[in-house]
Short mmCIF file of C-alpha atoms in Angstrom, two decimals:
data_model
loop_
_atom_site.label_atom_id
_atom_site.label_comp_id
_atom_site.label_asym_id
_atom_site.label_seq_id
_atom_site.Cartn_x
_atom_site.Cartn_y
_atom_site.Cartn_z
CA MET A 1003 -22.74 -16.40 -12.68
CA LYS A 1004 -24.20 -20.17 -13.47
CA ILE A 1005 -24.72 -18.68 -16.93
CA VAL A 1006 -21.60 -17.42 -17.43
CA ILE A 1007 -19.69 -20.13 -16.38
CA ALA A 1008 -21.77 -22.98 -18.18
CA PHE A 1009 -20.66 -21.05 -21.38
CA VAL A 1010 -17.05 -21.21 -20.36
CA LEU A 1011 -17.32 -24.83 -19.71
CA LEU A 1012 -17.60 -25.27 -23.49
CA LEU A 1013 -14.42 -23.04 -24.41
CA PRO A 1014 -11.08 -24.11 -25.55
CA VAL A 1015 -9.22 -25.47 -23.14
CA GLY A 1016 -6.47 -22.25 -23.32
CA LEU A 1017 -9.16 -19.95 -22.36
CA TRP A 1018 -10.42 -21.75 -19.25
CA ALA A 1019 -7.26 -19.63 -17.30
CA GLN A 1020 -9.11 -16.45 -18.07
CA THR A 1021 -12.00 -17.38 -15.98
CA PRO A 1022 -13.01 -18.90 -13.06
CA VAL A 1023 -14.45 -22.51 -12.83
CA ASP A 1024 -16.90 -23.80 -10.67
CA SER A 1025 -15.88 -27.32 -8.85
CA ARG A 1026 -20.20 -26.95 -8.30
CA GLN A 1027 -20.16 -27.47 -12.13
CA ARG A 1028 -17.68 -29.98 -12.88
CA PRO A 1029 -14.54 -31.65 -11.17
CA LEU A 1030 -10.97 -29.72 -10.30
CA VAL A 1031 -8.01 -32.29 -10.30
CA ILE A 1032 -4.80 -30.92 -8.87
CA THR A 1033 -2.15 -33.41 -10.13
CA HIS A 1034 1.06 -34.23 -8.66
CA VAL A 1035 1.19 -31.83 -6.33
CA ASN A 1036 3.30 -31.90 -2.80
CA VAL A 1037 0.67 -30.82 0.10
CA ILE A 1038 0.89 -28.86 3.17
CA PRO A 1039 -1.89 -30.02 4.99
CA MET A 1040 -1.46 -28.10 8.52
CA ASP A 1041 -2.30 -30.88 10.72
CA VAL A 1042 1.64 -31.27 11.35
CA GLU A 1043 4.88 -30.26 9.88
CA ARG A 1044 4.60 -32.25 7.00
CA VAL A 1045 4.80 -32.60 3.39
CA LEU A 1046 2.99 -35.00 1.53
CA PRO A 1047 4.45 -35.17 -2.04
CA ASP A 1048 3.00 -36.26 -5.56
CA GLN A 1049 -0.54 -36.41 -4.62
CA THR A 1050 -3.61 -35.84 -6.44
CA VAL A 1051 -6.71 -34.06 -4.74
CA VAL A 1052 -9.80 -34.23 -6.32
CA ILE A 1053 -12.26 -31.22 -6.02
CA GLU A 1054 -16.16 -31.39 -6.40
CA GLN A 1055 -18.90 -29.04 -5.28
CA GLY A 1056 -16.62 -26.90 -3.09
CA LYS A 1057 -15.08 -29.46 -1.23
CA ILE A 1058 -12.05 -31.94 -1.27
CA LYS A 1059 -13.67 -35.41 -2.37
CA ALA A 1060 -10.26 -37.31 -2.10
CA ILE A 1061 -6.49 -36.81 -1.84
CA GLY A 1062 -3.66 -39.99 -2.45
CA THR A 1063 -1.16 -40.99 -4.84
CA LYS A 1064 -4.08 -42.83 -6.20
CA VAL A 1065 -7.32 -41.21 -7.10
CA SER A 1066 -9.70 -41.78 -9.43
CA TYR A 1067 -11.69 -38.99 -11.26
CA GLY A 1068 -13.97 -38.51 -14.24
CA LYS A 1069 -13.05 -37.78 -17.91
CA ASN A 1070 -14.47 -34.20 -17.68
CA ALA A 1071 -12.40 -33.06 -14.77
CA LEU A 1072 -10.63 -30.58 -15.36
CA VAL A 1073 -6.71 -31.16 -14.56
CA ILE A 1074 -4.41 -29.01 -13.15
CA ASP A 1075 -0.89 -29.92 -13.31
CA GLY A 1076 0.58 -28.88 -9.66
CA LYS A 1077 4.09 -30.95 -10.26
CA GLY A 1078 6.74 -29.02 -8.55
CA LYS A 1079 4.07 -27.08 -7.04
CA TYR A 1080 2.79 -26.90 -2.98
CA LEU A 1081 -0.86 -26.86 -1.82
CA ILE A 1082 -1.83 -25.48 1.76
CA PRO A 1083 -5.15 -24.19 2.96
CA GLY A 1084 -6.48 -20.69 2.49
CA LEU A 1085 -5.35 -18.02 4.19
CA ALA A 1086 -6.68 -15.30 6.60
CA GLU A 1087 -6.70 -11.58 7.30
CA MET A 1088 -8.03 -11.55 10.79
CA HIS A 1089 -7.85 -7.57 11.02
CA ALA A 1090 -9.26 -6.48 7.89
CA HIS A 1091 -10.45 -3.01 6.86
CA VAL A 1092 -13.71 -3.26 4.13
CA PRO A 1093 -14.44 0.16 3.33
CA PRO A 1094 -17.48 1.72 5.65
CA VAL A 1095 -19.12 2.96 3.09
CA ASP A 1096 -22.72 3.06 0.85
CA GLU A 1097 -20.95 2.18 -2.34
CA LEU A 1098 -20.05 -1.28 -2.59
CA GLU A 1099 -17.60 -0.97 -5.59
CA PRO A 1100 -14.78 0.33 -3.39
CA ALA A 1101 -15.59 -3.07 -0.93
CA LYS A 1102 -15.35 -5.06 -3.96
CA GLU A 1103 -12.04 -3.79 -5.16
CA VAL A 1104 -10.58 -4.47 -1.55
CA ILE A 1105 -12.05 -8.42 -1.69
CA THR A 1106 -10.43 -8.84 -5.24
CA LEU A 1107 -6.82 -7.24 -3.65
CA PHE A 1108 -7.54 -10.16 -0.81
CA ALA A 1109 -8.91 -13.02 -3.09
CA ALA A 1110 -5.69 -12.51 -5.51
CA ASN A 1111 -3.45 -12.96 -2.13
CA GLY A 1112 -4.80 -16.45 -1.36
CA ILE A 1113 -7.03 -14.87 1.70
CA THR A 1114 -10.09 -16.71 1.55
CA THR A 1115 -11.34 -15.67 4.86
CA ILE A 1116 -11.59 -12.14 6.44
CA ARG A 1117 -12.93 -10.40 9.51
CA GLY A 1118 -13.49 -6.87 9.00
CA MET A 1119 -12.95 -4.85 11.72
CA LEU A 1120 -14.38 -1.27 10.56
CA GLY A 1121 -18.11 -2.13 10.25
CA HIS A 1122 -21.00 -1.03 8.19
CA PRO A 1123 -24.27 -1.44 7.40
CA ARG A 1124 -23.81 -2.64 3.78
CA HIS A 1125 -21.32 -4.96 4.76
CA LEU A 1126 -24.07 -7.72 5.91
CA GLU A 1127 -25.20 -7.23 2.31
CA LEU A 1128 -22.00 -7.83 0.93
CA ARG A 1129 -21.51 -10.94 3.35
CA GLY A 1130 -24.92 -12.23 2.19
CA MET A 1131 -23.72 -11.79 -1.77
CA LEU A 1132 -19.80 -13.63 -0.94
CA GLN A 1133 -22.18 -16.56 0.76
CA ARG A 1134 -24.38 -16.83 -2.08
CA HIS A 1135 -21.50 -16.72 -4.31
CA GLU A 1136 -22.97 -13.19 -6.27
CA ILE A 1137 -19.18 -12.38 -5.65
CA ILE A 1138 -16.08 -14.53 -6.07
CA GLY A 1139 -14.48 -13.63 -2.75
CA PRO A 1140 -13.06 -14.89 0.80
CA ASP A 1141 -15.74 -15.67 3.53
CA LEU A 1142 -16.57 -11.92 5.35
CA TYR A 1143 -16.89 -12.19 9.22
CA THR A 1144 -17.69 -8.58 10.05
CA ALA A 1145 -17.82 -5.98 13.05
CA GLY A 1146 -20.44 -3.39 13.61
CA PRO A 1147 -19.85 0.27 13.54
CA SER A 1148 -16.80 1.26 16.41
CA PHE A 1149 -17.53 1.54 20.07
CA ASN A 1150 -15.60 4.54 21.07
CA GLY A 1151 -15.20 7.74 22.83
CA MET A 1152 -17.18 9.29 20.67
CA SER A 1153 -19.60 7.52 19.62
CA ILE A 1154 -20.75 5.98 23.03
CA THR A 1155 -21.87 8.72 24.83
CA SER A 1156 -22.82 7.20 28.50
CA PRO A 1157 -22.60 3.59 29.72
CA ALA A 1158 -26.65 3.14 29.02
CA ALA A 1159 -26.33 4.04 25.16
CA GLY A 1160 -22.80 1.33 24.61
CA ALA A 1161 -25.67 -1.09 26.16
CA ASP A 1162 -28.60 0.08 23.75
CA LEU A 1163 -25.75 -0.38 20.72
CA VAL A 1164 -24.76 -3.78 22.18
CA ARG A 1165 -28.26 -4.82 21.34
CA LYS A 1166 -28.67 -3.09 18.33
CA GLN A 1167 -25.79 -4.78 16.26
CA LYS A 1168 -26.55 -8.04 17.71
CA ALA A 1169 -30.08 -7.56 16.26
CA ALA A 1170 -28.57 -6.82 13.38
CA GLY A 1171 -26.82 -9.66 12.49
CA TYR A 1172 -23.03 -8.68 13.24
CA ASP A 1173 -20.39 -11.05 14.02
CA PHE A 1174 -18.39 -9.15 15.95
CA LEU A 1175 -18.37 -6.01 17.92
CA LYS A 1176 -15.38 -3.34 17.42
CA LEU A 1177 -13.60 -1.28 20.62
CA HIS A 1178 -11.71 1.62 19.99
CA PRO A 1179 -10.07 3.70 22.00
CA GLY A 1180 -11.42 6.46 24.31
CA LEU A 1181 -13.85 4.10 26.40
CA THR A 1182 -14.19 4.78 29.89
CA ARG A 1183 -14.06 1.93 32.55
CA GLU A 1184 -17.72 2.11 33.07
CA LYS A 1185 -19.02 2.36 29.54
CA PHE A 1186 -16.74 -0.49 28.74
CA ASP A 1187 -18.14 -2.73 31.61
CA THR A 1188 -21.45 -2.02 30.55
CA ILE A 1189 -20.63 -2.83 26.67
CA ALA A 1190 -18.96 -6.35 27.99
CA SER A 1191 -21.81 -7.67 30.50
CA THR A 1192 -23.78 -6.72 27.55
CA ALA A 1193 -22.12 -8.12 24.86
CA LYS A 1194 -21.95 -11.53 27.05
CA ARG A 1195 -25.55 -11.41 28.13
CA VAL A 1196 -26.60 -10.94 24.69
CA GLY A 1197 -24.14 -13.62 23.16
CA ILE A 1198 -21.77 -11.55 21.10
CA PRO A 1199 -17.86 -11.30 21.18
CA PHE A 1200 -16.28 -7.91 21.62
CA ILE A 1201 -12.55 -7.04 19.81
CA GLY A 1202 -10.25 -4.89 18.76
CA HIS A 1203 -8.46 -1.99 20.66
CA VAL A 1204 -7.95 -1.49 24.49
CA SER A 1205 -8.76 1.66 25.67
CA SER A 1206 -6.08 3.72 28.16
CA GLY A 1207 -9.12 4.01 30.73
CA VAL A 1208 -9.79 0.50 30.38
CA GLY A 1209 -5.92 -0.90 30.52
CA ILE A 1210 -4.43 -4.52 29.65
CA TRP A 1211 -4.69 -6.08 33.09
CA HIS A 1212 -8.73 -5.49 33.21
CA ALA A 1213 -9.05 -6.35 29.64
CA ILE A 1214 -7.59 -9.33 29.92
CA THR A 1215 -10.22 -10.60 32.53
CA SER A 1216 -13.24 -8.90 30.55
CA GLY A 1217 -13.70 -11.48 28.12
CA TYR A 1218 -12.07 -10.03 24.90
CA SER A 1219 -12.65 -12.57 22.18
CA SER A 1220 -9.47 -11.03 20.41
CA ILE A 1221 -7.11 -8.27 21.30
CA ASP A 1222 -5.41 -6.53 17.89
CA HIS A 1223 -2.15 -4.86 17.59
CA LEU A 1224 -0.78 -5.84 20.78
CA ASP A 1225 -3.07 -2.90 22.41
CA GLY A 1226 -2.38 -2.34 25.60
CA PHE A 1227 0.55 -4.56 26.17
CA VAL A 1228 3.77 -2.71 26.15
CA GLU A 1229 1.70 0.03 28.46
CA GLY A 1230 0.23 -2.63 30.69
CA LEU A 1231 4.17 -3.43 31.85
CA VAL A 1232 5.74 0.55 32.25
CA PRO A 1233 5.08 1.48 35.92
CA GLY A 1234 3.19 4.85 36.22
CA ILE A 1235 1.29 4.48 33.02
CA GLU A 1236 -1.77 5.65 34.46
CA ARG A 1237 -0.27 9.32 35.11
CA MET A 1238 0.89 9.39 31.30
CA SER A 1239 -1.32 11.22 28.49
CA ASP A 1240 -1.87 9.55 25.83
CA GLN A 1241 0.29 11.91 23.68
CA GLN A 1242 3.43 10.70 26.15
CA ILE A 1243 2.29 6.79 25.30
CA GLY A 1244 1.73 7.14 21.46
CA LEU A 1245 0.87 4.98 19.23
CA PHE A 1246 0.21 1.58 21.18
CA GLY A 1247 2.95 2.28 23.30
CA VAL A 1248 5.87 3.71 21.26
CA PHE A 1249 7.31 6.35 23.41
CA VAL A 1250 7.58 4.35 26.33
CA ALA A 1251 8.66 0.92 25.71
CA ASP A 1252 12.43 1.56 27.27
CA GLN A 1253 10.39 2.10 30.85
CA ALA A 1254 8.67 -1.48 30.15
CA ASP A 1255 9.37 -3.94 32.68
CA THR A 1256 9.56 -6.96 31.06
CA ASN A 1257 9.50 -9.15 34.30
CA LYS A 1258 5.77 -8.76 33.98
CA ILE A 1259 5.52 -10.12 30.63
CA THR A 1260 4.97 -13.55 32.09
CA ALA A 1261 1.81 -12.69 34.16
CA LEU A 1262 0.56 -10.82 30.66
CA ILE A 1263 0.67 -13.77 29.00
CA GLN A 1264 -0.66 -16.14 31.73
CA GLY A 1265 -3.57 -13.57 31.69
CA LEU A 1266 -4.29 -13.80 28.23
CA LYS A 1267 -4.15 -17.65 28.04
CA ALA A 1268 -6.49 -17.78 31.04
CA GLY A 1269 -8.86 -15.76 29.64
CA ASN A 1270 -8.86 -17.82 26.49
CA THR A 1271 -7.94 -14.32 24.77
CA TRP A 1272 -6.70 -14.67 21.42
CA VAL A 1273 -4.08 -12.22 19.53
CA VAL A 1274 -3.76 -10.72 16.40
CA PRO A 1275 -0.52 -8.86 16.19
CA THR A 1276 -0.47 -7.00 13.14
CA GLN A 1277 2.63 -6.30 13.32
CA ALA A 1278 3.05 -5.22 9.55
CA LEU A 1279 1.47 -1.71 10.63
CA ALA A 1280 4.45 -1.33 13.76
CA GLU A 1281 7.38 -3.04 11.26
CA ARG A 1282 6.25 -0.54 8.40
CA TRP A 1283 4.28 2.41 9.92
CA ILE A 1284 5.48 3.11 13.22
CA ALA A 1285 9.52 1.65 12.73
CA PRO A 1286 12.07 4.19 10.99
CA GLY A 1287 13.10 1.47 8.24
CA MET A 1288 9.99 1.74 5.65
CA THR A 1289 10.25 5.28 4.37
CA PRO A 1290 7.68 7.08 2.45
CA GLU A 1291 9.63 7.01 -1.08
CA ALA A 1292 10.34 2.53 -0.24
CA PHE A 1293 6.70 2.19 -0.09
CA ARG A 1294 6.22 4.57 -3.55
CA ALA A 1295 8.42 2.29 -5.05
CA GLU A 1296 6.85 -1.29 -3.96
CA ALA A 1297 4.70 -3.12 -6.58
CA PRO A 1298 1.52 -3.37 -4.91
CA THR A 1299 0.84 0.24 -3.76
CA ARG A 1300 -0.15 0.64 -7.72
CA TYR A 1301 -3.18 -1.16 -6.57
CA MET A 1302 -4.19 2.02 -3.95
CA LYS A 1303 -5.11 5.53 -5.28
CA LYS A 1304 -2.94 8.42 -5.11
CA GLU A 1305 -4.94 10.56 -2.41
CA THR A 1306 -4.73 7.09 -0.09
CA VAL A 1307 -1.03 6.70 -1.05
CA ASN A 1308 -0.58 10.54 -0.13
CA GLN A 1309 -2.17 10.41 2.63
CA TRP A 1310 -0.13 7.13 4.73
CA CYS A 1311 3.40 9.37 3.39
CA GLU A 1312 2.10 12.32 5.15
CA ALA A 1313 1.13 9.79 8.43
CA LYS A 1314 4.15 8.56 8.33
CA THR A 1315 6.38 12.03 8.33
CA ASN A 1316 4.44 13.30 10.74
CA LEU A 1317 4.93 10.42 13.30
CA ALA A 1318 8.70 10.51 12.44
CA SER A 1319 8.41 14.04 13.04
CA ASN A 1320 7.21 13.91 16.14
CA PRO A 1321 9.50 15.47 18.88
CA LEU A 1322 9.30 12.16 21.26
CA TYR A 1323 10.18 9.76 18.21
CA ASN A 1324 13.07 8.34 18.56
CA PRO A 1325 14.47 5.92 15.76
CA GLU A 1326 17.04 3.94 17.95
CA ALA A 1327 14.08 3.81 20.38
CA VAL A 1328 11.78 2.93 18.29
CA VAL A 1329 14.06 -0.10 16.79
CA ARG A 1330 13.98 -1.20 20.63
CA TYR A 1331 10.07 -0.95 20.55
CA VAL A 1332 9.78 -3.31 17.83
CA LYS A 1333 12.03 -5.51 19.66
CA LEU A 1334 10.05 -5.83 22.40
CA ARG A 1335 7.12 -6.53 20.30
CA ARG A 1336 8.57 -9.46 18.39
CA ARG A 1337 9.34 -10.38 22.04
CA LEU A 1338 5.45 -10.35 23.17
CA ILE A 1339 4.82 -11.93 19.93
CA LEU A 1340 7.14 -15.00 20.85
CA ALA A 1341 6.01 -15.79 24.44
CA CYS A 1342 2.20 -15.83 22.97
CA GLN A 1343 3.41 -18.51 20.97
CA GLN A 1344 6.04 -20.36 23.16
CA GLN A 1345 3.09 -20.08 25.83
CA GLY A 1346 0.10 -21.51 24.31
CA VAL A 1347 -1.99 -18.04 23.43
CA GLY A 1348 -3.93 -18.19 20.27
CA LEU A 1349 -2.10 -16.01 17.65
CA LEU A 1350 -4.31 -15.27 14.45
CA LEU A 1351 -3.04 -13.38 10.94
CA GLY A 1352 -3.60 -9.86 10.82
CA SER A 1353 -2.11 -7.25 9.33
CA ASP A 1354 -4.78 -4.04 9.54
CA ALA A 1355 -4.99 -3.86 5.82
CA PRO A 1356 -5.97 -1.23 3.97
CA GLN A 1357 -3.57 0.96 6.68
CA VAL A 1358 -0.97 3.09 6.65
CA PHE A 1359 1.77 1.27 4.32
CA ASN A 1360 -0.18 -1.63 4.20
CA VAL A 1361 -1.83 -3.37 0.90
CA PRO A 1362 -4.96 -5.49 1.37
CA GLY A 1363 -3.88 -9.30 0.72
CA PHE A 1364 -0.48 -7.99 0.13
CA SER A 1365 0.62 -7.24 3.77
CA ALA A 1366 -1.04 -10.62 5.33
CA HIS A 1367 2.68 -12.58 3.01
CA GLN A 1368 3.84 -9.63 5.25
CA GLU A 1369 2.49 -10.25 8.23
CA LEU A 1370 4.19 -13.49 8.09
CA GLU A 1371 7.35 -12.56 7.52
CA TYR A 1372 7.23 -10.80 10.65
CA LEU A 1373 5.94 -13.85 12.68
CA VAL A 1374 8.72 -16.15 11.31
CA ARG A 1375 11.51 -12.60 12.36
CA SER A 1376 9.64 -12.85 15.90
CA GLY A 1377 10.88 -16.33 16.27
CA LEU A 1378 7.92 -18.43 15.05
CA THR A 1379 8.87 -21.12 12.48
CA PRO A 1380 7.38 -20.95 9.08
CA TYR A 1381 5.05 -23.49 10.25
CA GLN A 1382 3.90 -21.92 13.33
CA ALA A 1383 3.33 -19.11 11.29
CA LEU A 1384 1.33 -20.18 8.42
CA ARG A 1385 -1.27 -21.82 11.43
CA THR A 1386 -1.87 -18.28 12.44
CA GLY A 1387 -3.98 -18.12 9.05
CA THR A 1388 -5.13 -21.43 8.82
CA VAL A 1389 -5.47 -23.53 11.39
CA ASN A 1390 -6.02 -21.46 14.45
CA VAL A 1391 -8.72 -19.18 12.27
CA ALA A 1392 -10.50 -22.03 11.89
CA THR A 1393 -10.37 -22.97 15.33
CA TYR A 1394 -11.07 -19.49 16.66
CA LEU A 1395 -14.12 -19.37 14.14
CA HIS A 1396 -15.29 -22.91 15.58
CA HIS A 1397 -15.00 -24.39 11.87
CA ALA A 1398 -14.26 -28.16 12.17
CA ASP A 1399 -13.98 -28.53 8.07
CA ALA A 1400 -11.49 -26.01 7.43
CA GLY A 1401 -8.14 -25.27 8.03
CA VAL A 1402 -6.39 -28.31 6.94
CA VAL A 1403 -6.36 -30.18 3.95
CA LYS A 1404 -7.77 -32.92 3.90
CA ALA A 1405 -10.91 -35.02 2.71
CA GLY A 1406 -14.17 -33.75 3.44
CA ASN A 1407 -13.12 -30.01 3.94
CA VAL A 1408 -13.87 -26.84 2.73
CA ALA A 1409 -11.76 -26.32 -0.83
CA ASP A 1410 -10.12 -23.19 0.29
CA LEU A 1411 -6.56 -23.57 -0.80
CA VAL A 1412 -3.50 -21.51 -2.46
CA LEU A 1413 -0.99 -23.23 -4.80
CA LEU A 1414 2.26 -21.91 -4.50
CA ASN A 1415 5.17 -22.10 -6.59
CA GLY A 1416 7.02 -22.96 -3.63
CA ASN A 1417 8.12 -24.52 -0.19
CA PRO A 1418 6.86 -22.00 2.39
CA LEU A 1419 8.17 -24.78 5.37
CA THR A 1420 11.38 -23.60 4.38
CA ASP A 1421 10.98 -20.21 3.06
CA ILE A 1422 8.04 -18.13 4.02
CA THR A 1423 8.36 -15.78 1.29
CA GLN A 1424 6.87 -18.54 -1.02
CA THR A 1425 3.71 -17.63 0.18
CA ARG A 1426 3.56 -14.88 -1.93
CA LYS A 1427 4.59 -16.84 -5.43
CA ILE A 1428 0.99 -17.63 -5.76
CA ASP A 1429 -0.05 -20.16 -9.13
CA GLY A 1430 -3.63 -20.47 -8.29
CA VAL A 1431 -6.42 -20.34 -5.76
CA MET A 1432 -9.39 -22.38 -5.05
CA MET A 1433 -11.85 -20.29 -3.26
CA HIS A 1434 -15.20 -21.39 -1.95
CA GLY A 1435 -14.13 -24.44 -5.19
CA TYR A 1436 -13.90 -21.95 -7.71
CA TRP A 1437 -10.56 -22.41 -9.48
CA LEU A 1438 -8.74 -19.07 -9.84
CA SER A 1439 -6.02 -19.62 -11.83
CA ARG A 1440 -2.67 -17.38 -11.84
CA ALA A 1441 -3.69 -15.76 -15.45
CA TYR A 1442 -7.10 -14.92 -13.87
CA LEU A 1443 -5.69 -13.01 -11.18
CA ASP A 1444 -3.51 -11.23 -12.90
CA GLN A 1445 -6.18 -10.09 -15.32
CA GLU A 1446 -8.61 -9.44 -12.33
CA LEU A 1447 -5.56 -7.27 -10.50
CA LYS A 1448 -4.63 -5.32 -13.72
CA LYS A 1449 -8.08 -3.85 -13.48
CA LEU A 1450 -7.22 -2.41 -10.42
CA GLU A 1451 -4.15 -0.64 -11.12
CA LYS A 1452 -4.11 3.13 -10.27
#
């Protein structure tokens, strides 16, 4: 890679747009740009940002830089920190090529950090390749293979798998449905003992009220939230309850919301809403025909698109599926998200992609819009994918645009603080010190069209 980049530096300026440029090879400078630092809600106009060695060296209105710097005109544009997708699905297969395609989709959408929630041993290899810059792509944090009712045959088997995944070097344990209370408690206690966080779903045998006192690092999908508000939920089958409580939302006692949110805050449990999953797969508004017509669908295989459309059709054809009730369910989820924001529960940006109707990278921007529809301001929504993620991952040098921080940045054509949809309008991405121009991103996306 270094040999290629060294050669690129000799090319005419017009060709640079087609190739990543490494700030370890020469300084990169963005001039006359409006910086949204994300430390507080503000815009710093007409700034010059100097990037060297993968770090932001300087920001200001009067900043000097060398003659050999690559200068990027940021006039009229807005610079924000790189975004994160905290519920990503890197394909859990032996071949790395499908994983690289997903990585490219995230990178093209300004996603500079991802948390893989569907683990596979080769993801550890992929993580190393990304860290060594053998592949240009996001930082990857990965959970191991799933803990669920099928994979965990006994409490002892659960404890053994915790120790094995910790030793293998996974960053998280991913919990799926089907765990009994006994199995879950053994997994949770062992995870705490060896020092690896557990994340993901809440099994119906565990329930949200026990989950929030058991030490989840994050609960995703609002899993168990709606169910925990429904009196007598323990007497209902999973089929009666539906996906994430969709069929029982009208029975929820909303007076319990305050206690639920207080429990999450007291347990320092972070929340990844994946509201895009609810609004696109579960809610009646998005149809298979509408999804097929969306531009990002071109990057998914035909078989995948057909499977997703079939999943939507099957859900909508369930006798318990009532479109009007599902609309109320979505509103209840929005209310829960807003309550988390208002009461200080940490929210993290995640859309569950690739997953039904959620194309990697693109769905993160849709998730931001759903967060705003839930009542968050654009600034608050942006924090879920920037500042909040840096805090959650204990990265003091990330999440904010300032001198000394890592150069994970997204250059936008409009101001996302006044219109959150502007995060989609990407002019270029700084990914671990590499400048990826719009022309380069388009070139790479073109290769992925199916």
